[in-house]
């Protein structure tokens, strides 16, 4: 079957392309871009819309196996589609954790059945995420894991982190590091500063992250391996990453939408949907993160979609788990606060959400090059809507942006040439 997307603004950072035109899909791949007329194609009118590579979210948490009440691989992959993502990489902190060949194959098999976004497993770095010894990294990567991580549980031992880096270097895959020194963050619940003092909550100093970033950078240099720093949230981390990149250390990093728009002041009402790790920081850190985006220092925007059950979030602040969902708001937040506020141009925003994370994970995505899989996102950067979590495809509702008015929304999503999302809805059948 042929699909012709007509008259869109085609933006593909992987080819430095930003022009009005048509895009033809044939046999699940991208056939041509230009001014086209094709007789026997199904036509999608994209006038006034942006047509770009299917978006890639390199950091999400699905809760299968173990907490299927919060999210399954299928519901997460569907929420991804509804957010404009055609590929997602999922973290291994499930119960049991995703590790070795078996765990990796499980995720891939479930994802294949889902008829939704493509799911790329990230396997555990240490056995059982316990930080005691390396997991079966080699067999996980051979089975299809795109990286390794103990996300949620920082790898405490520098020696073990060194071994993990050495091991993945053989496969040219990254260790995706949740940088946190637990001895500093302790029982903290929010950013340490004036707000934590006023609210009487235990604080997490920015140094808990930055010290760990510094350690991991040094170990990456030592091992000549690859490090990806997850959810960067502090000025000091940015400075360290800046210096490491200048030195040629092979390091990349991501930032989340929530760390770019929410501050520790949003915790004043003790809304547990604002409880996240790393914590929402103070204004000065947001300024650093936005400046780093402008300068091209940040490699990706990732949601860190972390679903939690209502009965767990509806507890007193100290008992509620860390995490917020983000798959269905990331594009809207990015358009509203980064593009419309002129922090970065549209092409950069799309690169941060597609070609750049795809390159880090070495997945066949994030480009509209001829012959590539026809994974395409069509969105309206000017569409205004109000966030209503009750309408989400995700199983969970722990969204911090409920009621927010956003400007920018996905219209259609195509995966391998199949239209999975159209006019704001998942297509249940073709
Ligand atoms: O807020 C968070 N939630 N941070 C993490 O590191 C883990 C995640 C989760 O799995 O809920
Ligand atoms: Zn995470």
Coordinates of C-alpha atoms and ligand atoms in Angstrom, one line a residue:
X1 CA 0.0 0.0 0.0
X2 CA 1.1 3.5 -0.7
X3 CA 0.5 6.5 1.5
X4 CA 1.1 10.1 0.3
X5 CA 1.4 12.8 2.9
X6 CA 0.7 16.0 1.1
X7 CA 1.7 19.6 1.6
X8 CA 3.3 19.3 5.0
X9 CA 6.2 21.2 6.5
X10 CA 8.7 18.3 6.3
X11 CA 11.4 18.7 9.0
X12 CA 14.1 16.1 9.2
X13 CA 17.2 17.2 11.1
X14 CA 19.1 14.1 10.0
X15 CA 19.2 15.5 6.5
X16 CA 19.0 19.2 7.4
X17 CA 15.7 19.3 5.7
X18 CA 13.0 21.9 6.4
X19 CA 10.7 22.5 3.5
X20 CA 7.1 22.3 2.3
X21 CA 6.4 19.2 0.3
X22 CA 5.0 15.7 0.0
X23 CA 6.3 12.4 1.4
X24 CA 5.5 9.0 -0.1
X25 CA 5.5 5.8 1.9
X26 CA 5.7 2.5 0.0
X27 CA 6.0 -1.0 1.4
X28 CA 6.6 0.2 5.0
X29 CA 9.5 2.5 4.1
X30 CA 10.0 6.0 3.0
X31 CA 10.1 6.1 -0.8
X32 CA 10.4 9.7 -1.7
X33 CA 10.2 13.4 -0.6
X34 CA 9.4 16.2 -3.0
X35 CA 6.5 17.6 -5.0
X36 CA 4.8 14.4 -5.8
X37 CA 1.6 13.2 -7.4
X38 CA 0.8 9.5 -7.1
X39 CA -2.4 8.1 -8.6
X40 CA -3.0 5.0 -6.4
X41 CA -2.0 6.3 -3.0
X42 CA -4.0 6.9 0.2
X43 CA -3.6 10.6 0.8
X44 CA -3.1 12.3 4.1
X45 CA -3.5 16.1 4.0
X46 CA -0.8 17.7 6.1
X47 CA -1.3 21.3 5.2
X48 CA -0.3 23.5 8.1
X49 CA 1.2 20.6 9.9
X50 CA 4.8 19.5 10.7
X51 CA 5.8 16.1 9.2
X52 CA 8.9 14.7 11.0
X53 CA 10.7 11.5 11.9
X54 CA 8.7 9.4 14.4
X55 CA 9.7 10.7 17.8
X56 CA 12.0 8.6 20.1
X57 CA 11.7 8.6 23.9
X58 CA 14.8 7.0 25.2
X59 CA 13.8 6.8 28.8
X60 CA 10.4 5.4 29.9
X61 CA 9.3 3.0 32.6
X62 CA 6.7 0.4 31.7
X63 CA 5.8 -1.7 34.7
X64 CA 5.5 -5.2 33.1
X65 CA 6.4 -7.6 34.5
X66 CA 5.3 -7.0 38.1
X67 CA 3.0 -4.0 38.2
X68 CA 0.7 -4.4 35.3
X69 CA -1.9 -2.4 37.2
X70 CA 0.2 0.7 36.6
X71 CA 1.3 0.1 33.0
X72 CA 1.9 -2.8 30.7
X73 CA 4.2 -2.9 27.7
X74 CA 1.1 -2.6 25.5
X75 CA -0.5 0.3 27.3
X76 CA 2.8 2.1 27.5
X77 CA 3.5 1.6 23.8
X78 CA 0.0 2.9 23.1
X79 CA 0.5 6.0 25.3
X80 CA 3.7 6.5 23.4
X81 CA 1.8 6.6 20.1
X82 CA -0.7 9.0 21.5
X83 CA 2.2 11.3 22.5
X84 CA 3.8 11.1 19.0
X85 CA 6.5 8.6 19.9
X86 CA 7.1 5.7 17.4
X87 CA 10.0 4.3 19.4
X88 CA 10.6 4.1 23.2
X89 CA 13.4 2.6 25.3
X90 CA 12.2 1.1 28.6
X91 CA 14.1 0.9 31.8
X92 CA 14.6 -2.4 33.5
X93 CA 13.4 -1.6 37.0
X94 CA 10.4 -4.0 36.8
X95 CA 9.6 -6.9 39.1
X96 CA 11.6 -9.0 38.4
X97 CA 14.1 -6.6 36.6
X98 CA 14.6 -6.9 32.9
X99 CA 18.0 -8.6 32.5
X100 CA 19.8 -11.1 30.5
X101 CA 18.5 -12.7 27.4
X102 CA 15.3 -14.0 28.8
X103 CA 14.1 -10.6 30.2
X104 CA 15.1 -8.8 27.0
X105 CA 13.2 -11.3 24.8
X106 CA 10.2 -11.0 27.0
X107 CA 9.9 -7.3 26.4
X108 CA 10.5 -7.6 22.7
X109 CA 7.9 -10.3 22.3
X110 CA 5.2 -8.4 24.3
X111 CA 6.0 -5.3 22.3
X112 CA 5.6 -7.1 19.0
X113 CA 2.1 -8.1 19.9
X114 CA 1.1 -4.6 20.8
X115 CA 0.5 -2.8 17.5
X116 CA 1.8 0.4 18.9
X117 CA 5.2 2.1 19.3
X118 CA 8.4 0.0 18.9
X119 CA 9.9 -0.8 22.3
X120 CA 13.6 -1.2 22.9
X121 CA 14.6 -2.8 26.2
X122 CA 17.4 -1.4 28.3
X123 CA 18.7 -4.2 30.4
X124 CA 19.9 -4.2 34.0
X125 CA 23.6 -3.3 34.6
X126 CA 23.8 -5.3 37.8
X127 CA 22.2 -8.5 38.8
X128 CA 18.7 -7.8 40.2
X129 CA 19.6 -4.1 40.1
X130 CA 21.3 -4.9 43.5
X131 CA 24.6 -3.2 42.7
X132 CA 26.5 -6.3 43.8
X133 CA 27.8 -7.8 40.6
X134 CA 27.3 -7.3 36.9
X135 CA 24.2 -8.7 35.2
X136 CA 24.4 -10.9 32.1
X137 CA 25.1 -7.9 30.0
X138 CA 26.4 -9.6 26.9
X139 CA 23.5 -12.0 26.4
X140 CA 21.0 -9.1 27.0
X141 CA 22.7 -7.0 24.3
X142 CA 22.9 -9.9 21.9
X143 CA 19.2 -10.4 22.5
X144 CA 18.4 -6.8 21.6
X145 CA 19.0 -4.6 24.6
X146 CA 20.1 -1.1 23.4
X147 CA 21.8 -0.1 26.6
X148 CA 22.2 -1.0 30.2
X149 CA 21.1 0.8 33.3
X150 CA 20.2 0.4 37.0
X151 CA 18.0 3.5 36.7
X152 CA 16.1 4.2 39.9
X153 CA 19.0 2.6 41.8
X154 CA 22.3 4.3 41.3
X155 CA 25.3 2.0 41.0
X156 CA 27.0 2.8 44.3
X157 CA 30.4 1.1 43.8
X158 CA 32.8 3.0 41.6
X159 CA 34.6 -0.3 40.9
X160 CA 31.4 -2.0 39.7
X161 CA 30.5 1.1 37.6
X162 CA 34.0 0.8 36.0
X163 CA 33.3 -2.9 35.2
X164 CA 29.9 -2.1 33.7
X165 CA 31.5 0.6 31.5
X166 CA 34.3 -1.8 30.4
X167 CA 31.9 -4.5 29.6
X168 CA 29.5 -2.5 27.4
X169 CA 32.4 -0.9 25.6
X170 CA 32.8 -4.2 23.8
X171 CA 29.4 -3.7 22.3
X172 CA 29.7 0.1 21.8
X173 CA 26.5 0.6 23.9
X174 CA 26.1 3.1 26.6
X175 CA 25.7 2.7 30.4
X176 CA 22.7 4.9 31.1
X177 CA 23.4 6.3 34.5
X178 CA 21.0 7.4 37.1
X179 CA 23.6 9.7 38.8
X180 CA 22.8 10.0 42.5
X181 CA 24.9 9.6 45.6
X182 CA 22.5 8.0 48.0
X183 CA 24.6 8.9 51.0
X184 CA 23.8 12.6 50.2
X185 CA 20.2 12.2 49.1
X186 CA 19.3 9.9 51.9
X187 CA 15.7 10.2 52.9
X188 CA 15.3 13.5 51.1
X189 CA 12.1 14.0 49.2
X190 CA 12.7 17.3 47.3
X191 CA 15.4 19.7 46.2
X192 CA 17.3 21.0 49.2
X193 CA 16.9 24.7 49.5
X194 CA 14.7 27.5 50.8
X195 CA 11.5 25.6 49.8
X196 CA 12.5 22.4 51.6
X197 CA 13.2 24.4 54.7
X198 CA 9.9 26.3 54.5
X199 CA 8.0 23.1 53.9
X200 CA 9.9 21.1 56.5
X201 CA 10.8 18.4 54.1
X202 CA 14.1 16.5 53.9
X203 CA 16.2 17.9 51.0
X204 CA 18.3 16.4 48.2
X205 CA 21.2 18.6 47.5
X206 CA 22.2 19.1 43.8
X207 CA 25.6 17.7 44.8
X208 CA 24.0 14.3 45.2
X209 CA 23.7 14.3 41.4
X210 CA 26.7 16.3 40.4
X211 CA 29.2 14.3 42.5
X212 CA 28.0 11.1 40.9
X213 CA 28.2 12.7 37.4
X214 CA 31.8 13.7 38.1
X215 CA 32.6 10.1 39.2
X216 CA 31.0 8.6 36.1
X217 CA 32.7 10.9 33.7
X218 CA 36.1 10.1 35.2
X219 CA 35.3 6.4 34.9
X220 CA 34.2 6.8 31.3
X221 CA 37.4 8.5 30.5
X222 CA 39.4 5.8 32.2
X223 CA 37.6 3.0 30.3
X224 CA 37.1 4.9 27.0
X225 CA 33.6 3.7 27.2
X226 CA 30.2 5.4 26.5
X227 CA 28.1 7.0 29.2
X228 CA 24.6 8.5 28.9
X229 CA 23.6 10.6 31.9
X230 CA 19.9 10.3 32.5
X231 CA 17.6 13.2 33.6
X232 CA 20.3 15.9 34.2
X233 CA 18.9 18.4 36.6
X234 CA 21.6 20.7 38.0
X235 CA 23.9 23.5 36.9
X236 CA 27.0 21.7 38.2
X237 CA 26.1 18.5 36.2
X238 CA 25.8 20.7 33.1
X239 CA 29.2 22.3 33.7
X240 CA 30.9 18.9 34.2
X241 CA 29.3 17.5 31.1
X242 CA 30.4 20.5 29.1
X243 CA 34.0 20.1 30.2
X244 CA 33.9 16.3 29.5
X245 CA 32.6 16.8 26.0
X246 CA 35.2 19.4 25.3
X247 CA 37.8 16.8 26.4
X248 CA 36.4 14.3 24.0
X249 CA 35.0 11.9 26.5
X250 CA 32.1 9.9 25.0
X251 CA 29.3 11.2 27.0
X252 CA 25.7 12.1 26.2
X253 CA 22.9 13.4 28.3
X254 CA 19.1 13.9 28.4
X255 CA 16.8 16.3 30.1
X256 CA 13.2 15.8 31.0
X257 CA 10.3 18.2 30.2
X258 CA 9.5 18.5 33.9
X259 CA 12.9 19.6 34.9
X260 CA 12.7 22.3 32.3
X261 CA 9.4 23.8 33.4
X262 CA 8.6 22.9 37.0
X263 CA 10.5 24.1 40.1
X264 CA 10.6 23.2 43.8
X265 CA 7.9 25.9 44.3
X266 CA 5.4 23.5 42.7
X267 CA 5.7 21.4 45.8
X268 CA 4.1 24.0 48.0
X269 CA 0.7 22.2 48.0
X270 CA 2.3 18.8 48.7
X271 CA 1.0 17.4 45.5
X272 CA 2.6 14.0 45.3
X273 CA 2.5 14.1 41.5
X274 CA 5.3 16.6 41.8
X275 CA 7.5 14.1 43.7
X276 CA 10.1 12.9 41.3
X277 CA 13.7 11.8 41.4
X278 CA 15.9 13.7 40.6
X279 CA 13.7 16.3 42.3
X280 CA 12.3 19.5 40.8
X281 CA 15.0 22.0 41.3
X282 CA 15.1 25.7 41.9
X283 CA 14.8 28.4 39.2
X284 CA 18.6 28.8 38.8
X285 CA 18.9 25.2 37.7
X286 CA 16.1 25.5 35.1
X287 CA 18.0 28.5 33.6
X288 CA 21.1 26.4 33.3
X289 CA 19.3 23.5 31.7
X290 CA 17.6 25.8 29.2
X291 CA 20.9 27.6 28.4
X292 CA 22.5 24.2 27.8
X293 CA 19.7 23.3 25.4
X294 CA 20.3 26.5 23.5
X295 CA 24.0 25.7 23.3
X296 CA 23.4 22.2 22.0
X297 CA 24.9 20.6 25.0
X298 CA 21.9 18.4 25.7
X299 CA 21.6 15.4 23.4
X300 CA 18.0 14.4 24.0
X301 CA 14.7 15.2 25.6
X302 CA 13.2 12.1 27.4
X303 CA 10.0 11.9 29.4
X304 CA 11.2 9.5 32.2
X305 CA 7.5 8.4 32.1
X306 CA 7.1 6.7 35.5
X307 CA 3.6 5.4 36.1
X308 CA 2.4 4.9 39.7
X309 CA -0.9 3.6 41.0
X310 CA -3.4 6.1 42.6
X311 CA -3.3 4.3 46.0
X312 CA 0.4 4.8 46.1
X313 CA 0.4 8.5 45.1
X314 CA -2.6 9.3 47.3
X315 CA -0.6 9.0 50.5
X316 CA 1.3 11.5 52.6
X317 CA 4.2 13.0 50.7
X318 CA 6.9 11.1 52.5
X319 CA 5.3 7.7 51.6
X320 CA 4.4 8.4 48.0
X321 CA 6.8 7.0 45.4
X322 CA 8.9 9.2 43.1
X323 CA 7.8 9.5 39.5
X324 CA 5.4 11.2 37.1
X325 CA 4.0 10.1 33.7
X326 CA 5.1 12.1 30.6
X327 CA 4.6 10.2 27.4
X328 CA 1.4 12.1 26.4
X329 CA 2.6 15.6 27.5
X330 CA 6.2 15.7 26.4
X331 CA 5.6 17.0 22.9
X332 CA 3.1 19.6 24.1
X333 CA 5.4 20.8 26.9
X334 CA 8.4 21.0 24.5
X335 CA 6.4 23.0 21.9
X336 CA 4.9 25.4 24.4
X337 CA 7.9 26.1 26.5
X338 CA 10.9 25.5 24.3
X339 CA 9.7 26.3 20.7
X340 CA 7.0 29.0 21.3
X341 CA 9.2 30.7 24.0
X342 CA 12.0 30.7 21.5
X343 CA 14.5 28.7 23.6
X344 CA 15.3 26.5 20.6
X345 CA 14.1 26.4 16.9
X346 CA 11.6 23.7 15.8
X347 CA 14.3 21.7 14.0
X348 CA 16.4 21.4 17.1
X349 CA 13.4 20.4 19.2
X350 CA 12.7 17.6 16.7
X351 CA 16.3 16.5 16.7
X352 CA 16.3 16.2 20.5
X353 CA 13.2 14.1 20.2
X354 CA 14.2 11.9 17.3
X355 CA 17.5 11.7 15.4
X356 CA 19.7 12.4 18.4
X357 CA 18.3 9.8 20.9
X358 CA 18.1 7.3 17.9
X359 CA 21.8 7.8 17.3
X360 CA 22.7 7.3 21.0
X361 CA 20.7 4.0 21.1
X362 CA 21.9 3.0 17.6
X363 CA 18.3 2.2 16.5
X364 CA 17.0 2.4 13.0
X365 CA 14.8 5.4 13.7
X366 CA 14.8 9.2 13.8
X367 CA 15.2 9.9 10.1
X368 CA 13.1 10.4 6.9
X369 CA 15.9 9.2 4.6
X370 CA 14.8 7.2 1.6
X371 CA 14.6 3.5 2.5
X372 CA 14.2 4.0 6.2
X373 CA 11.3 2.5 8.1
X374 CA 8.2 4.7 7.6
X375 CA 7.9 5.9 11.2
X376 CA 6.4 9.4 11.0
X377 CA 4.9 11.9 13.4
X378 CA 2.6 14.6 12.1
X379 CA 1.9 17.4 14.6
X380 CA 0.4 20.8 14.8
X381 CA 2.8 23.1 16.8
X382 CA 0.0 25.7 17.2
X383 CA -2.8 23.4 18.4
X384 CA -4.1 24.5 21.8
X385 CA -5.4 22.0 24.2
X386 CA -5.8 21.4 27.9
X387 CA -4.2 18.5 29.6
X388 CA -6.8 16.0 30.9
X389 CA -5.1 12.9 32.3
X390 CA -8.5 11.1 32.5
X391 CA -8.2 10.9 28.7
X392 CA -4.7 9.4 28.6
X393 CA -4.0 6.1 27.0
X394 CA -1.5 5.4 29.8
X395 CA -3.0 3.3 32.6
X396 CA -1.7 5.8 35.2
X397 CA -2.8 9.3 36.1
X398 CA 0.2 10.7 38.0
X399 CA 0.6 13.7 35.7
X400 CA 1.8 17.0 37.2
X401 CA 0.4 19.0 34.3
X402 CA -3.3 18.4 34.7
X403 CA -5.3 21.4 33.6
X404 CA -2.3 23.1 31.9
X405 CA -3.0 24.8 28.6
X406 CA -0.5 23.6 26.0
X407 CA 0.3 24.7 22.5
X408 CA 1.4 21.8 20.2
X409 CA -0.2 18.4 19.7
X410 CA 0.3 15.2 17.7
X411 CA -2.2 14.7 14.9
X412 CA -1.2 11.5 13.2
X413 CA 1.4 8.8 13.8
X414 CA 2.6 6.2 11.4
X415 CA 4.7 3.1 12.3
X416 CA 6.3 1.0 9.5
X417 CA 3.8 2.5 7.1
X418 CA 0.8 1.8 9.2
X419 CA -1.4 4.6 10.4
X420 CA -1.8 3.9 14.1
X421 CA -3.0 7.4 15.2
X422 CA -5.3 9.7 13.4
X423 CA -7.0 13.0 14.3
X424 CA -6.2 12.6 18.0
X425 CA -7.2 9.0 18.3
X426 CA -5.6 5.6 18.2
X427 CA -6.9 3.6 15.3
X428 CA -8.1 0.3 16.7
X429 CA -8.3 -1.3 13.2
X430 CA -6.8 -0.3 9.9
Ligands
LIG1 O1 11.1 9.6 39.8 C1 11.6 8.5 39.4 N1 10.8 7.4 39.1 N2 12.9 8.4 39.3 C2 13.5 7.2 39.1 O2 14.7 7.2 39.1 C3 12.7 6.0 39.0 C4 11.3 6.3 38.5 C5 10.4 5.1 38.7 O3 10.7 4.0 38.3 O4 9.3 5.3 39.2
LIG2 ZN1 13.8 6.8 35.0

